[in-house]
mmCIF file of C-alpha atoms in Angstrom:
data_model
loop_
_atom_site.group_PDB
_atom_site.id
_atom_site.type_symbol
_atom_site.label_atom_id
_atom_site.label_comp_id
_atom_site.label_asym_id
_atom_site.label_seq_id
_atom_site.Cartn_x
_atom_site.Cartn_y
_atom_site.Cartn_z
ATOM 1 C CA UNK A 1 114.833 109.550 121.581
ATOM 2 C CA UNK A 2 114.740 106.350 123.671
ATOM 3 C CA UNK A 3 116.852 103.339 122.812
ATOM 4 C CA UNK A 4 113.879 101.348 121.369
ATOM 5 C CA UNK A 5 112.895 104.100 118.933
ATOM 6 C CA UNK A 6 116.514 104.579 117.936
ATOM 7 C CA UNK A 7 116.829 100.826 117.116
ATOM 8 C CA UNK A 8 113.544 101.036 115.194
ATOM 9 C CA UNK A 9 114.861 103.943 113.199
ATOM 10 C CA UNK A 10 117.983 102.004 112.306
ATOM 11 C CA UNK A 11 115.992 98.965 111.293
ATOM 12 C CA UNK A 12 113.837 101.091 109.081
ATOM 13 C CA UNK A 13 116.811 102.749 107.367
ATOM 14 C CA UNK A 14 118.464 99.393 106.787
ATOM 15 C CA UNK A 15 115.264 97.967 105.397
ATOM 16 C CA UNK A 16 114.874 100.975 103.135
ATOM 17 C CA UNK A 17 118.434 100.491 101.864
ATOM 18 C CA UNK A 18 117.861 96.757 101.307
ATOM 19 C CA UNK A 19 114.797 97.409 99.210
ATOM 20 C CA UNK A 20 116.179 100.405 97.378
ATOM 21 C CA UNK A 21 115.406 99.067 93.930
ATOM 22 C CA UNK A 22 111.819 98.354 94.961
ATOM 23 C CA UNK A 23 111.315 101.659 96.734
ATOM 24 C CA UNK A 24 112.666 103.612 93.787
ATOM 25 C CA UNK A 25 109.936 102.439 91.463
ATOM 26 C CA UNK A 26 107.229 105.089 90.940
ATOM 27 C CA UNK A 27 103.741 104.556 92.312
ATOM 28 C CA UNK A 28 101.282 103.052 89.852
ATOM 29 C CA UNK A 29 97.585 103.862 89.601
ATOM 30 C CA UNK A 30 95.387 101.745 91.853
ATOM 31 C CA UNK A 31 93.474 100.432 88.895
ATOM 32 C CA UNK A 32 96.551 98.773 87.485
ATOM 33 C CA UNK A 33 96.570 96.195 90.238
ATOM 34 C CA UNK A 34 93.268 96.405 92.106
ATOM 35 C CA UNK A 35 89.493 96.575 91.675
ATOM 36 C CA UNK A 36 86.603 97.349 93.998
ATOM 37 C CA UNK A 37 85.458 94.423 96.154
ATOM 38 C CA UNK A 38 82.251 96.033 97.525
ATOM 39 C CA UNK A 39 80.880 99.457 98.384
ATOM 40 C CA UNK A 40 81.596 101.160 95.133
ATOM 41 C CA UNK A 41 79.693 104.317 96.211
ATOM 42 C CA UNK A 42 81.820 104.399 99.413
ATOM 43 C CA UNK A 43 85.131 104.264 97.479
ATOM 44 C CA UNK A 44 86.815 107.313 96.003
ATOM 45 C CA UNK A 45 89.922 107.618 93.814
ATOM 46 C CA UNK A 46 92.230 110.558 94.634
ATOM 47 C CA UNK A 47 95.419 112.097 93.275
ATOM 48 C CA UNK A 48 94.993 110.603 89.753
ATOM 49 C CA UNK A 49 94.455 107.102 91.110
ATOM 50 C CA UNK A 50 97.529 107.178 93.377
ATOM 51 C CA UNK A 51 95.387 107.245 96.509
ATOM 52 C CA UNK A 52 92.126 105.498 97.447
ATOM 53 C CA UNK A 53 89.631 106.556 100.104
ATOM 54 C CA UNK A 54 87.499 103.832 101.716
ATOM 55 C CA UNK A 55 84.651 104.874 103.861
ATOM 56 C CA UNK A 56 81.979 103.303 106.057
ATOM 57 C CA UNK A 57 78.641 104.587 107.375
ATOM 58 C CA UNK A 58 75.386 103.003 108.618
ATOM 59 C CA UNK A 59 74.536 101.949 105.078
ATOM 60 C CA UNK A 60 77.687 100.204 103.872
ATOM 61 C CA UNK A 61 81.402 99.674 104.246
ATOM 62 C CA UNK A 62 83.825 99.238 101.380
ATOM 63 C CA UNK A 63 86.801 97.368 100.165
ATOM 64 C CA UNK A 64 89.099 96.529 97.246
ATOM 65 C CA UNK A 65 91.040 93.493 96.063
ATOM 66 C CA UNK A 66 94.031 92.716 93.864
ATOM 67 C CA UNK A 67 93.288 91.587 90.286
ATOM 68 C CA UNK A 68 95.789 88.695 90.563
ATOM 69 C CA UNK A 69 96.627 85.973 93.031
ATOM 70 C CA UNK A 70 100.144 85.543 94.483
ATOM 71 C CA UNK A 71 102.215 82.666 95.776
ATOM 72 C CA UNK A 72 104.879 84.607 97.715
ATOM 73 C CA UNK A 73 106.024 88.189 98.043
ATOM 74 C CA UNK A 74 106.656 91.313 100.060
ATOM 75 C CA UNK A 75 103.322 93.034 100.145
ATOM 76 C CA UNK A 76 102.982 96.622 101.221
ATOM 77 C CA UNK A 77 100.364 99.386 101.739
ATOM 78 C CA UNK A 78 100.588 102.929 103.085
ATOM 79 C CA UNK A 79 97.573 103.626 105.233
ATOM 80 C CA UNK A 80 96.134 106.511 107.197
ATOM 81 C CA UNK A 81 93.366 105.482 109.621
ATOM 82 C CA UNK A 82 90.104 107.191 110.569
ATOM 83 C CA UNK A 83 90.532 109.862 113.267
ATOM 84 C CA UNK A 84 88.165 110.655 116.163
ATOM 85 C CA UNK A 85 85.913 108.170 117.941
ATOM 86 C CA UNK A 86 86.203 105.188 115.622
ATOM 87 C CA UNK A 87 84.995 102.627 118.198
ATOM 88 C CA UNK A 88 84.221 99.273 116.602
ATOM 89 C CA UNK A 89 85.418 100.392 113.148
ATOM 90 C CA UNK A 90 87.849 97.869 111.656
ATOM 91 C CA UNK A 91 90.209 98.956 108.856
ATOM 92 C CA UNK A 92 92.161 96.154 107.207
ATOM 93 C CA UNK A 93 94.997 95.141 104.895
ATOM 94 C CA UNK A 94 95.422 91.378 104.390
ATOM 95 C CA UNK A 95 96.067 88.398 102.084
ATOM 96 C CA UNK A 96 93.543 85.610 101.677
ATOM 97 C CA UNK A 97 92.720 82.674 99.451
ATOM 98 C CA UNK A 98 89.264 81.566 98.332
ATOM 99 C CA UNK A 99 88.987 77.843 99.094
ATOM 100 C CA UNK A 100 86.839 75.824 101.431
ATOM 101 C CA UNK A 101 89.743 75.811 103.917
ATOM 102 C CA UNK A 102 91.397 79.094 103.257
ATOM 103 C CA UNK A 103 94.756 80.703 104.144
ATOM 104 C CA UNK A 104 94.870 84.299 105.386
ATOM 105 C CA UNK A 105 97.386 86.789 106.778
ATOM 106 C CA UNK A 106 95.775 89.805 108.501
ATOM 107 C CA UNK A 107 96.463 93.417 109.524
ATOM 108 C CA UNK A 108 93.246 94.610 111.317
ATOM 109 C CA UNK A 109 93.306 98.064 112.899
ATOM 110 C CA UNK A 110 90.810 98.391 115.736
ATOM 111 C CA UNK A 111 89.308 101.914 116.172
ATOM 112 C CA UNK A 112 88.852 103.338 119.617
ATOM 113 C CA UNK A 113 87.639 106.486 121.334
ATOM 114 C CA UNK A 114 91.044 107.274 122.832
ATOM 115 C CA UNK A 115 94.593 106.343 121.899
ATOM 116 C CA UNK A 116 96.387 104.065 121.491
ATOM 117 C CA UNK A 117 95.139 102.378 118.278
ATOM 118 C CA UNK A 118 95.193 98.585 118.555
ATOM 119 C CA UNK A 119 96.742 96.524 115.733
ATOM 120 C CA UNK A 120 95.262 93.048 115.650
ATOM 121 C CA UNK A 121 97.006 90.380 113.579
ATOM 122 C CA UNK A 122 95.946 86.837 112.768
ATOM 123 C CA UNK A 123 96.852 84.012 110.427
ATOM 124 C CA UNK A 124 94.754 81.250 108.956
ATOM 125 C CA UNK A 125 96.224 78.029 107.594
ATOM 126 C CA UNK A 126 93.991 75.408 105.952
ATOM 127 C CA UNK A 127 90.959 77.147 107.444
ATOM 128 C CA UNK A 128 92.274 77.236 111.005
ATOM 129 C CA UNK A 129 92.723 80.657 112.559
ATOM 130 C CA UNK A 130 92.515 81.787 116.211
ATOM 131 C CA UNK A 131 96.203 82.861 116.260
ATOM 132 C CA UNK A 132 95.599 86.399 117.336
ATOM 133 C CA UNK A 133 98.091 88.865 118.564
ATOM 134 C CA UNK A 134 97.603 92.481 119.451
ATOM 135 C CA UNK A 135 99.946 95.391 119.940
ATOM 136 C CA UNK A 136 99.431 99.078 120.828
ATOM 137 C CA UNK A 137 100.852 101.222 118.038
ATOM 138 C CA UNK A 138 103.544 103.645 119.311
ATOM 139 C CA UNK A 139 102.373 106.440 117.045
ATOM 140 C CA UNK A 140 99.079 108.026 116.023
ATOM 141 C CA UNK A 141 98.147 106.295 112.731
ATOM 142 C CA UNK A 142 95.368 108.824 112.000
ATOM 143 C CA UNK A 143 97.765 111.743 111.597
ATOM 144 C CA UNK A 144 99.820 110.538 108.617
ATOM 145 C CA UNK A 145 100.479 107.580 106.366
ATOM 146 C CA UNK A 146 102.537 104.644 107.670
ATOM 147 C CA UNK A 147 103.909 101.605 105.912
ATOM 148 C CA UNK A 148 102.560 98.159 106.610
ATOM 149 C CA UNK A 149 104.229 95.082 105.113
ATOM 150 C CA UNK A 150 103.780 91.317 104.906
ATOM 151 C CA UNK A 151 106.842 89.209 103.976
ATOM 152 C CA UNK A 152 105.674 85.730 102.908
ATOM 153 C CA UNK A 153 108.126 83.121 101.700
ATOM 154 C CA UNK A 154 108.423 79.377 102.395
ATOM 155 C CA UNK A 155 110.404 79.959 105.592
ATOM 156 C CA UNK A 156 108.419 82.583 107.418
ATOM 157 C CA UNK A 157 105.656 85.233 107.493
ATOM 158 C CA UNK A 158 106.705 88.562 108.952
ATOM 159 C CA UNK A 159 104.362 91.444 109.674
ATOM 160 C CA UNK A 160 106.135 94.847 109.693
ATOM 161 C CA UNK A 161 105.145 98.359 110.583
ATOM 162 C CA UNK A 162 107.357 101.053 109.035
ATOM 163 C CA UNK A 163 109.910 98.367 108.291
ATOM 164 C CA UNK A 164 109.947 97.107 111.927
ATOM 165 C CA UNK A 165 109.022 93.436 112.507
ATOM 166 C CA UNK A 166 106.124 93.161 114.894
ATOM 167 C CA UNK A 167 105.213 89.528 114.458
ATOM 168 C CA UNK A 168 106.828 86.372 112.985
ATOM 169 C CA UNK A 169 105.173 83.072 112.064
ATOM 170 C CA UNK A 170 107.824 80.485 111.153
ATOM 171 C CA UNK A 171 107.349 77.500 108.950
ATOM 172 C CA UNK A 172 107.046 74.613 111.474
ATOM 173 C CA UNK A 173 105.549 71.993 109.141
ATOM 174 C CA UNK A 174 108.147 69.590 110.532
ATOM 175 C CA UNK A 175 106.253 69.450 113.793
ATOM 176 C CA UNK A 176 102.830 69.394 112.163
ATOM 177 C CA UNK A 177 101.991 73.101 112.092
ATOM 178 C CA UNK A 178 100.234 74.147 108.915
ATOM 179 C CA UNK A 179 101.829 76.988 106.945
ATOM 180 C CA UNK A 180 100.139 79.192 104.329
ATOM 181 C CA UNK A 181 100.613 77.549 100.972
ATOM 182 C CA UNK A 182 97.552 78.707 98.995
ATOM 183 C CA UNK A 183 97.676 81.385 96.392
ATOM 184 C CA UNK A 184 96.228 84.574 97.888
ATOM 185 C CA UNK A 185 94.803 87.916 96.825
ATOM 186 C CA UNK A 186 95.498 91.230 98.561
ATOM 187 C CA UNK A 187 92.501 92.946 100.096
ATOM 188 C CA UNK A 188 91.711 96.127 101.991
ATOM 189 C CA UNK A 189 88.322 96.657 103.681
ATOM 190 C CA UNK A 190 86.367 98.681 106.287
ATOM 191 C CA UNK A 191 83.635 97.080 108.415
ATOM 192 C CA UNK A 192 82.307 97.007 111.960
ATOM 193 C CA UNK A 193 82.569 94.432 114.726
ATOM 194 C CA UNK A 194 81.523 94.510 118.350
ATOM 195 C CA UNK A 195 84.489 92.406 119.388
ATOM 196 C CA UNK A 196 86.796 95.180 118.089
ATOM 197 C CA UNK A 197 85.679 97.415 120.974
ATOM 198 C CA UNK A 198 86.961 96.717 124.494
ATOM 199 C CA UNK A 199 83.420 97.171 125.885
ATOM 200 C CA UNK A 200 81.455 95.784 122.950
ATOM 201 C CA UNK A 201 80.130 99.262 122.153
ATOM 202 C CA UNK A 202 78.514 99.977 118.713
ATOM 203 C CA UNK A 203 80.042 102.522 116.414
ATOM 204 C CA UNK A 204 79.413 106.188 117.143
ATOM 205 C CA UNK A 205 77.825 106.968 113.864
ATOM 206 C CA UNK A 206 77.582 110.620 114.821
ATOM 207 C CA UNK A 207 81.356 110.791 114.166
ATOM 208 C CA UNK A 208 80.942 109.215 110.703
ATOM 209 C CA UNK A 209 81.271 108.590 107.910
ATOM 210 C CA UNK A 210 84.639 107.079 108.807
ATOM 211 C CA UNK A 211 87.364 107.318 106.184
ATOM 212 C CA UNK A 212 90.673 105.528 105.655
ATOM 213 C CA UNK A 213 93.232 106.345 102.944
ATOM 214 C CA UNK A 214 95.501 103.961 101.081
ATOM 215 C CA UNK A 215 98.573 104.557 98.943
ATOM 216 C CA UNK A 216 101.327 102.461 97.401
ATOM 217 C CA UNK A 217 99.786 100.115 94.862
ATOM 218 C CA UNK A 218 102.925 98.544 93.429
ATOM 219 C CA UNK A 219 102.943 94.786 94.205
ATOM 220 C CA UNK A 220 106.140 92.874 94.828
ATOM 221 C CA UNK A 221 104.749 89.393 94.516
ATOM 222 C CA UNK A 222 105.023 86.216 92.461
ATOM 223 C CA UNK A 223 101.835 85.902 90.374
ATOM 224 C CA UNK A 224 100.544 82.396 90.989
ATOM 225 C CA UNK A 225 100.203 80.117 87.928
ATOM 226 C CA UNK A 226 97.493 78.198 89.856
ATOM 227 C CA UNK A 227 94.879 80.377 91.476
ATOM 228 C CA UNK A 228 94.485 77.891 94.331
ATOM 229 C CA UNK A 229 97.986 76.589 95.302
ATOM 230 C CA UNK A 230 101.252 78.469 95.491
ATOM 231 C CA UNK A 231 103.615 76.499 93.214
ATOM 232 C CA UNK A 232 107.408 76.021 92.891
ATOM 233 C CA UNK A 233 108.012 78.984 90.525
ATOM 234 C CA UNK A 234 107.028 81.285 93.473
ATOM 235 C CA UNK A 235 109.573 79.681 95.825
ATOM 236 C CA UNK A 236 112.717 80.344 93.834
ATOM 237 C CA UNK A 237 115.614 82.708 94.652
ATOM 238 C CA UNK A 238 114.950 84.734 91.499
ATOM 239 C CA UNK A 239 112.502 86.600 93.729
ATOM 240 C CA UNK A 240 114.481 88.588 96.306
ATOM 241 C CA UNK A 241 112.125 87.880 99.205
ATOM 242 C CA UNK A 242 112.836 84.147 98.869
ATOM 243 C CA UNK A 243 116.661 84.539 99.240
ATOM 244 C CA UNK A 244 118.484 83.177 102.290
ATOM 245 C CA UNK A 245 118.853 86.608 104.032
ATOM 246 C CA UNK A 246 115.022 86.678 104.247
ATOM 247 C CA UNK A 247 114.661 83.226 105.876
ATOM 248 C CA UNK A 248 114.919 84.708 109.344
ATOM 249 C CA UNK A 249 115.294 88.045 111.050
ATOM 250 C CA UNK A 250 118.747 89.576 111.102
ATOM 251 C CA UNK A 251 120.154 90.533 114.548
ATOM 252 C CA UNK A 252 119.024 94.146 114.389
ATOM 253 C CA UNK A 253 115.541 93.173 113.213
ATOM 254 C CA UNK A 254 115.348 90.566 116.004
ATOM 255 C CA UNK A 255 116.304 93.178 118.620
ATOM 256 C CA UNK A 256 113.640 95.590 117.328
ATOM 257 C CA UNK A 257 111.070 92.763 117.200
ATOM 258 C CA UNK A 258 111.732 91.780 120.801
ATOM 259 C CA UNK A 259 111.524 95.418 121.795
ATOM 260 C CA UNK A 260 108.068 95.731 120.269
ATOM 261 C CA UNK A 261 106.867 92.648 122.056
ATOM 262 C CA UNK A 262 108.296 93.907 125.420
ATOM 263 C CA UNK A 263 106.831 97.358 125.203
ATOM 264 C CA UNK A 264 103.706 97.095 123.137
ATOM 265 C CA UNK A 265 102.367 93.537 123.056
ATOM 266 C CA UNK A 266 98.956 93.345 124.841
ATOM 267 C CA UNK A 267 97.707 89.901 123.694
ATOM 268 C CA UNK A 268 99.342 86.783 122.225
ATOM 269 C CA UNK A 269 97.361 83.528 121.856
ATOM 270 C CA UNK A 270 100.501 81.552 122.807
ATOM 271 C CA UNK A 271 100.680 83.428 126.161
ATOM 272 C CA UNK A 272 97.262 84.623 127.182
ATOM 273 C CA UNK A 273 94.808 81.941 125.872
ATOM 274 C CA UNK A 274 93.881 79.467 128.619
ATOM 275 C CA UNK A 275 94.128 75.773 128.007
ATOM 276 C CA UNK A 276 96.446 73.723 125.871
ATOM 277 C CA UNK A 277 98.673 75.556 123.461
ATOM 278 C CA UNK A 278 99.120 74.916 119.708
ATOM 279 C CA UNK A 279 102.387 73.109 118.897
ATOM 280 C CA UNK A 280 104.049 76.201 117.463
ATOM 281 C CA UNK A 281 103.796 77.908 120.843
ATOM 282 C CA UNK A 282 106.197 75.452 122.340
ATOM 283 C CA UNK A 283 108.905 76.990 120.094
ATOM 284 C CA UNK A 284 107.498 80.564 120.149
#
């Protein structure tokens, strides 16, 4: 096992120990916290509601959404992605608000005809996105379930894969950078996009229908009292994800995060986009 993977394993074990009380809770049925967003006939409940299959074909995609909105939290989903030639198929897990100028925190998995699978992340604040990053996943996400997390508090947003930080967006409102402050719902969807393919190819529908599987429907989030704006009750230390030890990455997490960027990062808007850089890139 190379040093990077060993560090990642240690980070994962420490994360699991730190969230022991959360992890020990039994899974709940999907219908307790979620409902179908679209594509009802392309959505299937499995294992007594402990697993959901989303599918997409030439007729329709599918998706589901949380019943409640949240103002902070540690949001998780276990996902197994479509195998085979899934060119231009996008499988997602994300948070978003529904306002004229919305906030959004994205995991978007971009299908391909050959490995590796690309993970595309983005963040919208006050309607402004275009903050894309992409990494190559270091495993085959079509063979088994993997854990994907979003930590969102008033200090930072952290995207994690199997407990390993792969992206951080710090609160830099002091230098004029907008930070997500709107109450958001959790969503998971499947759709197609030409931009998701390196060559702009359409989906290979002969390989379809394409199916993704989701598990882990507990939600560790602060339910928003206002469906539009995250308010003070969701910022307090009574929620473990708001406590000081979650304000920044610890040294081992930081080492693993830097290792991911060194080995697997293929695009970062702060590095690869031509022209002037957004202000947060100056302190990236």
